[in-house]
mmCIF file with all atom_site columns, C-alpha atoms in Angstrom:
data_model
loop_
_atom_site.group_PDB
_atom_site.id
_atom_site.type_symbol
_atom_site.label_atom_id
_atom_site.label_alt_id
_atom_site.label_comp_id
_atom_site.label_asym_id
_atom_site.label_entity_id
_atom_site.label_seq_id
_atom_site.pdbx_PDB_ins_code
_atom_site.Cartn_x
_atom_site.Cartn_y
_atom_site.Cartn_z
_atom_site.occupancy
_atom_site.B_iso_or_equiv
_atom_site.pdbx_formal_charge
_atom_site.auth_seq_id
_atom_site.auth_comp_id
_atom_site.auth_asym_id
_atom_site.auth_atom_id
_atom_site.pdbx_PDB_model_num
ATOM 1  C CA . SER G 1 1  ? 0.000   0.000  0.000  1.00 46.00 ? 1  SER G CA 1
ATOM 2  C CA . LEU G 1 2  ? 1.060   3.599  -0.497 1.00 48.00 ? 2  LEU G CA 1
ATOM 3  C CA . HIS G 1 3  ? 1.724   5.969  2.361  1.00 51.00 ? 3  HIS G CA 1
ATOM 4  C CA . SER G 1 4  ? 2.191   9.723  2.080  1.00 52.00 ? 4  SER G CA 1
ATOM 5  C CA . THR G 1 5  ? 4.454   11.925 4.153  1.00 55.00 ? 5  THR G CA 1
ATOM 6  C CA . GLY G 1 6  ? 3.082   15.067 2.529  1.00 55.00 ? 6  GLY G CA 1
ATOM 7  C CA . LYS G 1 7  ? 5.652   15.561 -0.217 1.00 53.00 ? 7  LYS G CA 1
ATOM 8  C CA . THR G 1 8  ? 6.741   12.043 -1.039 1.00 53.00 ? 8  THR G CA 1
ATOM 9  C CA . LYS G 1 9  ? 5.024   8.746  -1.537 1.00 54.00 ? 9  LYS G CA 1
ATOM 10 C CA . PHE G 1 10 ? 6.568   5.426  -0.705 1.00 53.00 ? 10 PHE G CA 1
ATOM 11 C CA . LYS G 1 11 ? 5.539   1.838  -0.519 1.00 57.00 ? 11 LYS G CA 1
ATOM 12 C CA . GLY G 1 12 ? 5.484   0.882  3.089  1.00 58.00 ? 12 GLY G CA 1
ATOM 13 C CA . GLY G 1 13 ? 5.108   -2.363 4.792  1.00 59.00 ? 13 GLY G CA 1
ATOM 14 C CA . GLY G 1 14 ? 5.512   -3.411 8.319  1.00 63.00 ? 14 GLY G CA 1
ATOM 15 C CA . PRO G 1 15 ? 3.737   -4.907 11.256 1.00 61.00 ? 15 PRO G CA 1
ATOM 16 C CA . GLY G 1 16 ? 1.553   -1.806 11.733 1.00 71.00 ? 16 GLY G CA 1
ATOM 17 C CA . LEU G 1 17 ? 2.402   -1.438 15.412 1.00 83.00 ? 17 LEU G CA 1
ATOM 18 C CA . GLY G 1 18 ? 2.713   2.363  15.473 1.00 86.00 ? 18 GLY G CA 1
ATOM 19 C CA . LEU G 1 19 ? -0.947  3.179  16.016 1.00 86.00 ? 19 LEU G CA 1
ATOM 20 C CA . ALA G 1 20 ? -1.386  0.342  18.505 1.00 90.00 ? 20 ALA G CA 1
ATOM 21 C CA . LEU G 1 21 ? 1.577   1.594  20.538 1.00 92.00 ? 21 LEU G CA 1
ATOM 22 C CA . ALA G 1 22 ? 0.351   5.198  20.378 1.00 93.00 ? 22 ALA G CA 1
ATOM 23 C CA . ARG G 1 23 ? -3.111  4.121  21.511 1.00 93.00 ? 23 ARG G CA 1
ATOM 24 C CA . GLY G 1 24 ? -1.678  2.171  24.428 1.00 95.00 ? 24 GLY G CA 1
ATOM 25 C CA . ILE G 1 25 ? 0.439   5.104  25.594 1.00 95.00 ? 25 ILE G CA 1
ATOM 26 C CA . VAL G 1 26 ? -2.378  7.633  25.218 1.00 95.00 ? 26 VAL G CA 1
ATOM 27 C CA . THR G 1 27 ? -4.979  5.513  27.019 1.00 95.00 ? 27 THR G CA 1
ATOM 28 C CA . ALA G 1 28 ? -2.499  4.681  29.801 1.00 96.00 ? 28 ALA G CA 1
ATOM 29 C CA . HIS G 1 29 ? -2.288  8.419  30.450 1.00 94.00 ? 29 HIS G CA 1
ATOM 30 C CA . GLY G 1 30 ? -6.070  8.839  30.453 1.00 95.00 ? 30 GLY G CA 1
ATOM 31 C CA . GLY G 1 31 ? -6.213  10.429 27.023 1.00 96.00 ? 31 GLY G CA 1
ATOM 32 C CA . HIS G 1 32 ? -8.034  9.864  23.773 1.00 96.00 ? 32 HIS G CA 1
ATOM 33 C CA . ILE G 1 33 ? -6.754  9.211  20.254 1.00 94.00 ? 33 ILE G CA 1
ATOM 34 C CA . TRP G 1 34 ? -8.739  9.123  17.013 1.00 92.00 ? 34 TRP G CA 1
ATOM 35 C CA . VAL G 1 35 ? -8.250  9.430  13.291 1.00 88.00 ? 35 VAL G CA 1
ATOM 36 C CA . GLN G 1 36 ? -10.143 11.169 10.508 1.00 87.00 ? 36 GLN G CA 1
ATOM 37 C CA . SER G 1 37 ? -9.713  10.263 6.866  1.00 81.00 ? 37 SER G CA 1
ATOM 38 C CA . ASN G 1 38 ? -11.752 11.478 3.912  1.00 77.00 ? 38 ASN G CA 1
ATOM 39 C CA . ARG G 1 39 ? -10.877 8.544  1.694  1.00 72.00 ? 39 ARG G CA 1
ATOM 40 C CA . TYR G 1 40 ? -7.988  6.410  0.532  1.00 68.00 ? 40 TYR G CA 1
ATOM 41 C CA . ASP G 1 41 ? -6.789  6.969  -3.015 1.00 68.00 ? 41 ASP G CA 1
ATOM 42 C CA . GLU G 1 42 ? -3.514  5.503  -4.290 1.00 69.00 ? 42 GLU G CA 1
ATOM 43 C CA . ILE G 1 43 ? -3.098  8.345  -6.809 1.00 72.00 ? 43 ILE G CA 1
ATOM 44 C CA . ASP G 1 44 ? -3.739  11.393 -4.624 1.00 70.00 ? 44 ASP G CA 1
ATOM 45 C CA . CYS G 1 45 ? -2.898  9.711  -1.321 1.00 69.00 ? 45 CYS G CA 1
ATOM 46 C CA . PRO G 1 46 ? -4.476  12.447 0.838  1.00 69.00 ? 46 PRO G CA 1
ATOM 47 C CA . GLY G 1 47 ? -3.569  10.728 4.087  1.00 75.00 ? 47 GLY G CA 1
ATOM 48 C CA . SER G 1 48 ? -5.255  10.905 7.455  1.00 80.00 ? 48 SER G CA 1
ATOM 49 C CA . THR G 1 49 ? -5.267  13.267 10.410 1.00 86.00 ? 49 THR G CA 1
ATOM 50 C CA . PHE G 1 50 ? -4.562  11.829 13.840 1.00 89.00 ? 50 PHE G CA 1
ATOM 51 C CA . TYR G 1 51 ? -5.699  13.584 17.003 1.00 94.00 ? 51 TYR G CA 1
ATOM 52 C CA . VAL G 1 52 ? -4.409  13.062 20.530 1.00 95.00 ? 52 VAL G CA 1
ATOM 53 C CA . VAL G 1 53 ? -5.860  14.650 23.667 1.00 96.00 ? 53 VAL G CA 1
ATOM 54 C CA . LEU G 1 54 ? -4.072  14.197 26.982 1.00 94.00 ? 54 LEU G CA 1
ATOM 55 C CA . PRO G 1 55 ? -5.365  15.453 30.326 1.00 93.00 ? 55 PRO G CA 1
ATOM 56 C CA . LEU G 1 56 ? -3.276  17.976 32.214 1.00 88.00 ? 56 LEU G CA 1
ATOM 57 C CA . ARG G 1 57 ? -3.188  17.898 35.979 1.00 81.00 ? 57 ARG G CA 1
ATOM 58 C CA . LEU G 1 58 ? -1.829  20.707 38.065 1.00 77.00 ? 58 LEU G CA 1
ATOM 59 C CA . THR G 1 59 ? 0.488   19.606 40.774 1.00 80.00 ? 59 THR G CA 1
ATOM 60 C CA . GLN G 1 60 ? 1.181   21.459 43.964 1.00 82.00 ? 60 GLN G CA 1
ATOM 61 C CA . VAL G 1 61 ? 1.587   25.212 43.508 1.00 81.00 ? 61 VAL G CA 1
ATOM 62 C CA . ILE G 1 62 ? 4.333   26.737 45.633 1.00 82.00 ? 62 ILE G CA 1
ATOM 63 C CA . ASN G 1 63 ? 4.270   30.484 46.264 1.00 87.00 ? 63 ASN G CA 1
ATOM 64 C CA . VAL G 1 64 ? 7.739   31.947 46.686 1.00 85.00 ? 64 VAL G CA 1
#
């Protein structure tokens, strides 16, 4: 299958672990990850947009 990095296209192959690892890390931190893709086209190869939201927690505030 073709993958796009924005300016170049290349044939990629692999175990496809990247998204699974990212999902595991994000969910372990209490976050959310999702993807949006209009379509897959080998000629135009528009790609997908991945979103990650991680919660921020304030720790102790020290006034000096």
